[in-house]
Coordinates of C-alpha atoms and ligand atoms in Angstrom, one line a residue:
M267 CA -58.9 14.9 -50.7
H268 CA -58.0 13.5 -47.5
V269 CA -55.2 14.7 -45.4
V270 CA -53.3 12.5 -42.8
A271 CA -50.5 14.1 -41.0
Q272 CA -48.0 11.5 -39.7
V273 CA -45.4 11.8 -36.8
S274 CA -43.0 9.1 -35.7
D275 CA -40.5 8.3 -33.4
L276 CA -40.9 10.7 -30.7
H277 CA -39.0 8.6 -28.2
F278 CA -40.4 10.8 -25.1
N279 CA -37.8 10.2 -22.2
G280 CA -38.5 12.7 -19.9
T281 CA -35.9 15.2 -21.3
A282 CA -36.6 18.8 -22.2
E283 CA -34.9 18.4 -25.7
N284 CA -37.4 15.7 -26.8
R285 CA -40.4 17.0 -25.5
K286 CA -39.6 20.4 -27.0
R287 CA -39.3 18.9 -30.7
A288 CA -42.7 17.1 -30.1
E289 CA -44.2 20.4 -28.9
A290 CA -42.8 21.8 -31.8
V291 CA -44.4 19.4 -34.4
M292 CA -47.8 19.5 -32.3
D293 CA -47.7 23.4 -32.4
Y294 CA -47.1 23.3 -36.2
L295 CA -50.0 21.0 -36.8
N296 CA -52.5 23.0 -34.4
G297 CA -51.5 26.2 -35.5
R298 CA -50.1 27.1 -38.8
C299 CA -51.7 24.0 -40.5
G300 CA -55.0 24.8 -39.0
G301 CA -55.6 21.5 -37.1
P302 CA -59.0 19.5 -37.8
R303 CA -59.9 22.2 -40.2
N304 CA -57.6 21.2 -42.7
I305 CA -56.0 18.0 -41.4
D306 CA -58.2 14.6 -41.1
A307 CA -56.2 12.5 -39.3
L308 CA -52.9 12.4 -36.9
L309 CA -51.1 9.3 -37.2
V310 CA -48.3 8.6 -34.7
T311 CA -46.3 5.7 -35.9
G312 CA -44.6 4.3 -33.0
D313 CA -41.5 4.7 -30.7
I314 CA -43.5 6.8 -28.8
A315 CA -41.7 6.2 -25.6
D316 CA -38.0 5.6 -25.6
E317 CA -37.9 2.8 -22.8
G318 CA -41.6 2.0 -22.7
L319 CA -42.2 3.5 -19.3
P320 CA -45.5 4.6 -18.0
T321 CA -44.3 8.0 -17.1
E322 CA -43.2 8.3 -21.0
Y323 CA -46.7 7.5 -22.0
R324 CA -48.1 10.3 -19.6
E325 CA -45.8 12.7 -21.0
A326 CA -46.8 11.7 -24.6
L327 CA -50.3 12.2 -23.8
D328 CA -49.9 15.4 -22.1
T329 CA -48.1 16.8 -25.2
L330 CA -49.7 15.3 -28.3
V331 CA -52.9 17.3 -27.5
T332 CA -55.0 18.3 -30.5
D333 CA -58.6 18.3 -32.0
I334 CA -57.5 16.4 -35.1
P335 CA -58.9 12.6 -34.7
T336 CA -55.5 11.0 -33.7
V337 CA -54.3 7.0 -33.9
M338 CA -51.5 5.5 -32.6
L339 CA -49.4 2.6 -33.2
L340 CA -46.3 1.1 -31.3
G341 CA -42.8 0.5 -32.1
N342 CA -40.0 -1.7 -30.8
H343 CA -39.1 0.8 -28.1
D344 CA -42.8 0.8 -27.0
D345 CA -44.4 -1.4 -24.5
R346 CA -47.9 -2.9 -24.8
A347 CA -48.7 -3.1 -21.3
A348 CA -47.7 0.3 -20.4
F349 CA -49.2 1.9 -23.4
T350 CA -52.5 0.5 -22.7
E351 CA -52.7 0.9 -18.9
V352 CA -52.0 4.4 -19.5
T353 CA -54.2 5.3 -22.4
A354 CA -57.3 2.8 -21.8
G355 CA -56.6 1.3 -18.2
T356 CA -56.3 -2.2 -19.5
G357 CA -52.7 -3.3 -19.2
R358 CA -53.1 -5.5 -22.3
T359 CA -50.1 -7.5 -24.0
D360 CA -51.7 -8.7 -27.1
P361 CA -50.9 -6.6 -30.2
V362 CA -52.6 -3.2 -30.1
N363 CA -54.2 -2.6 -33.3
S364 CA -56.7 0.1 -34.1
A365 CA -58.5 1.7 -37.0
L366 CA -59.9 5.4 -37.8
R367 CA -62.3 6.1 -40.4
V368 CA -62.5 9.5 -42.1
P369 CA -65.9 10.2 -43.6
A370 CA -66.2 10.4 -47.5
S371 CA -65.4 13.9 -48.7
D372 CA -67.5 15.9 -51.4
A373 CA -67.1 13.5 -54.7
G374 CA -64.4 11.4 -53.1
S375 CA -64.2 8.0 -51.2
G376 CA -64.2 7.6 -47.3
L377 CA -60.7 6.9 -45.7
L378 CA -59.8 3.8 -43.5
V379 CA -56.4 4.5 -41.5
L380 CA -55.3 1.1 -40.2
A381 CA -52.8 1.3 -37.5
L382 CA -51.0 -2.0 -37.1
D383 CA -48.9 -3.1 -34.3
S384 CA -45.6 -4.8 -36.1
S385 CA -43.6 -4.9 -32.5
I386 CA -42.3 -8.1 -31.2
P387 CA -41.8 -8.1 -27.5
G388 CA -38.1 -8.0 -26.7
R389 CA -37.0 -7.4 -30.0
S390 CA -35.8 -4.7 -32.2
D391 CA -37.2 -6.0 -35.6
G392 CA -40.7 -6.3 -36.6
Y393 CA -43.5 -8.7 -37.7
L394 CA -47.1 -8.3 -38.8
S395 CA -48.9 -11.6 -37.6
R396 CA -51.7 -13.5 -39.4
P397 CA -54.0 -12.4 -36.5
T398 CA -53.1 -8.8 -37.1
L399 CA -53.6 -8.8 -40.8
D400 CA -56.9 -10.9 -40.6
W401 CA -58.2 -8.4 -38.3
A402 CA -57.1 -5.6 -40.8
R403 CA -59.2 -7.6 -43.5
S404 CA -62.1 -7.3 -41.3
Q405 CA -61.9 -3.6 -41.2
I406 CA -61.6 -3.3 -44.7
A407 CA -64.6 -5.4 -45.2
D408 CA -66.8 -3.5 -42.8
A409 CA -65.6 0.0 -44.3
G410 CA -66.9 -1.3 -47.8
P411 CA -65.3 -1.4 -51.2
D412 CA -65.4 2.0 -52.0
T413 CA -63.2 3.2 -49.3
D414 CA -59.7 4.1 -49.8
V415 CA -57.2 2.3 -47.4
L416 CA -53.8 3.6 -45.7
V417 CA -52.1 1.0 -44.0
A418 CA -49.5 2.2 -41.0
F419 CA -47.1 0.1 -39.2
H420 CA -43.6 1.0 -37.5
H421 CA -41.3 -1.4 -39.1
P422 CA -40.5 -0.8 -42.7
A423 CA -41.2 -3.7 -45.0
I424 CA -38.4 -3.2 -47.0
D425 CA -34.8 -2.1 -47.2
I426 CA -34.3 1.7 -47.5
G427 CA -30.4 2.0 -47.5
I428 CA -29.5 2.3 -44.0
G429 CA -28.0 -1.1 -43.0
F430 CA -28.6 -0.6 -39.2
I431 CA -32.2 -0.2 -40.0
D432 CA -32.5 -2.8 -42.7
G433 CA -31.3 -5.2 -40.3
M434 CA -34.5 -4.7 -38.1
R435 CA -37.2 -4.0 -40.3
Q436 CA -40.1 -6.5 -41.2
L437 CA -37.9 -9.3 -41.8
D438 CA -40.6 -11.6 -43.4
P439 CA -43.2 -9.4 -45.0
R440 CA -44.7 -12.0 -47.3
L441 CA -48.1 -12.2 -45.3
L442 CA -48.3 -8.4 -45.4
A443 CA -47.5 -8.6 -49.4
D444 CA -50.4 -11.3 -49.8
F445 CA -52.6 -8.8 -47.9
V446 CA -51.7 -5.9 -49.8
A447 CA -52.4 -7.8 -53.4
E448 CA -55.7 -8.8 -52.2
H449 CA -57.0 -5.3 -51.4
P450 CA -57.2 -2.9 -54.4
G451 CA -58.2 0.0 -52.3
I452 CA -55.1 0.1 -50.5
V453 CA -53.4 3.2 -51.8
G454 CA -50.4 2.7 -49.9
C455 CA -48.3 1.8 -46.8
V456 CA -46.3 4.1 -44.3
S457 CA -43.9 3.3 -41.5
G458 CA -41.7 5.0 -39.0
H459 CA -38.7 3.4 -37.2
A460 CA -36.2 4.7 -39.6
H461 CA -35.9 8.3 -38.5
T462 CA -35.6 9.5 -42.3
A463 CA -38.1 10.9 -44.7
A464 CA -38.2 8.2 -47.7
V465 CA -40.3 7.1 -50.4
T466 CA -40.3 3.6 -51.9
S467 CA -42.5 0.9 -53.1
F468 CA -43.7 -2.5 -51.5
A469 CA -46.0 -4.8 -53.3
G470 CA -46.6 -2.6 -56.1
R471 CA -47.8 0.5 -53.8
P472 CA -46.4 3.4 -52.4
H473 CA -44.5 3.0 -49.1
A474 CA -43.5 6.2 -47.2
V475 CA -41.3 6.4 -44.3
A476 CA -41.7 9.1 -41.7
P477 CA -38.9 11.5 -40.5
G478 CA -38.0 11.3 -37.1
V479 CA -39.5 13.8 -34.3
A480 CA -36.9 12.8 -32.1
S481 CA -34.0 12.9 -34.5
T482 CA -32.7 11.7 -37.8
L483 CA -30.1 8.9 -38.9
N484 CA -27.8 9.3 -41.2
L485 CA -27.5 7.8 -44.5
P486 CA -24.2 5.8 -45.1
F487 CA -22.6 8.6 -47.0
E488 CA -23.6 11.5 -44.6
G489 CA -21.3 10.4 -41.9
S490 CA -20.1 7.8 -39.6
A491 CA -22.3 9.0 -36.6
V492 CA -25.6 7.0 -36.2
I493 CA -27.8 10.1 -35.5
N494 CA -27.5 13.3 -37.3
S495 CA -28.5 16.0 -34.8
S496 CA -28.5 18.9 -37.2
H497 CA -32.0 18.1 -38.7
R498 CA -35.4 19.5 -37.6
P499 CA -38.1 17.1 -36.3
G500 CA -40.2 15.9 -39.3
V501 CA -44.0 15.4 -40.4
A502 CA -45.2 13.8 -43.3
F503 CA -48.6 14.8 -44.9
H504 CA -50.5 12.2 -46.9
L505 CA -52.9 13.3 -49.5
I506 CA -55.1 11.1 -50.6
D507 CA -57.0 12.6 -53.7
D508 CA -60.1 11.7 -55.4
A509 CA -58.3 9.7 -58.0
H510 CA -57.3 7.3 -55.2
R511 CA -53.6 8.3 -55.6
L512 CA -51.2 8.9 -52.6
T513 CA -48.9 11.8 -52.5
T514 CA -46.7 12.4 -49.5
H515 CA -45.1 15.9 -48.4
F516 CA -42.2 16.0 -46.0
R517 CA -41.9 19.2 -43.5
G518 CA -39.0 19.9 -41.3
V519 CA -40.6 21.9 -38.4
P520 CA -38.7 25.1 -36.7
G521 CA -38.1 24.0 -33.1
Ligands
FE2_1486 FE1 -37.2 5.0 -33.3
FE2_1487 FE1 -38.1 1.8 -33.8

């Protein structure tokens, strides 16, 4: 069994309010959940910063402090150059893709977490390009055929019932669908962007959407306001068991 914690849409913006919500989630993971003793990986699925500013990424690094192996990807509010300058000193503008390998558990498989960049500079919708998916193919090939694969990106690949978000998801996910179909080791896809805990399916596999840390978006029948400020910051726990099955639990975190 492997456990991947996912946090998404932190929108660091220099305000105490957003920072406190992110701190509450990290306190929960590092404290009550036992940190790296019980959680194999922490996945941060984009909209780390609110305006893609270097100061916001520095605030994120100061807050997302944990011994849990962590992998981050970018969303539409992020900026590749600012993120990579602050985190790695590179200032790159090409897609920021990364991978995290978790060793095999007792009787199970190893796990590969692919963190793919679905952002399009200057746009709110998203796309996974052919080069990004080819890079992901090479990572799966390197990991070997007995490895479970969790594929992560910011923009959902399908409609989830919030029109505002459905209009700026991955608008053409055919390449992603082909990629998923090629790889039976993919246990599921996970995204952020929608600021709502949701589970659906895509290309015949589970597709989970993480709750927002900074805020929650209303469903159409929950009210006319876009944001529902009454909800707690959220975290998703993805359990990948020895039968190669993905089970996702959601938690609202006090704070
Ligand atoms: Fe967001
Ligand atoms: Fe987003």
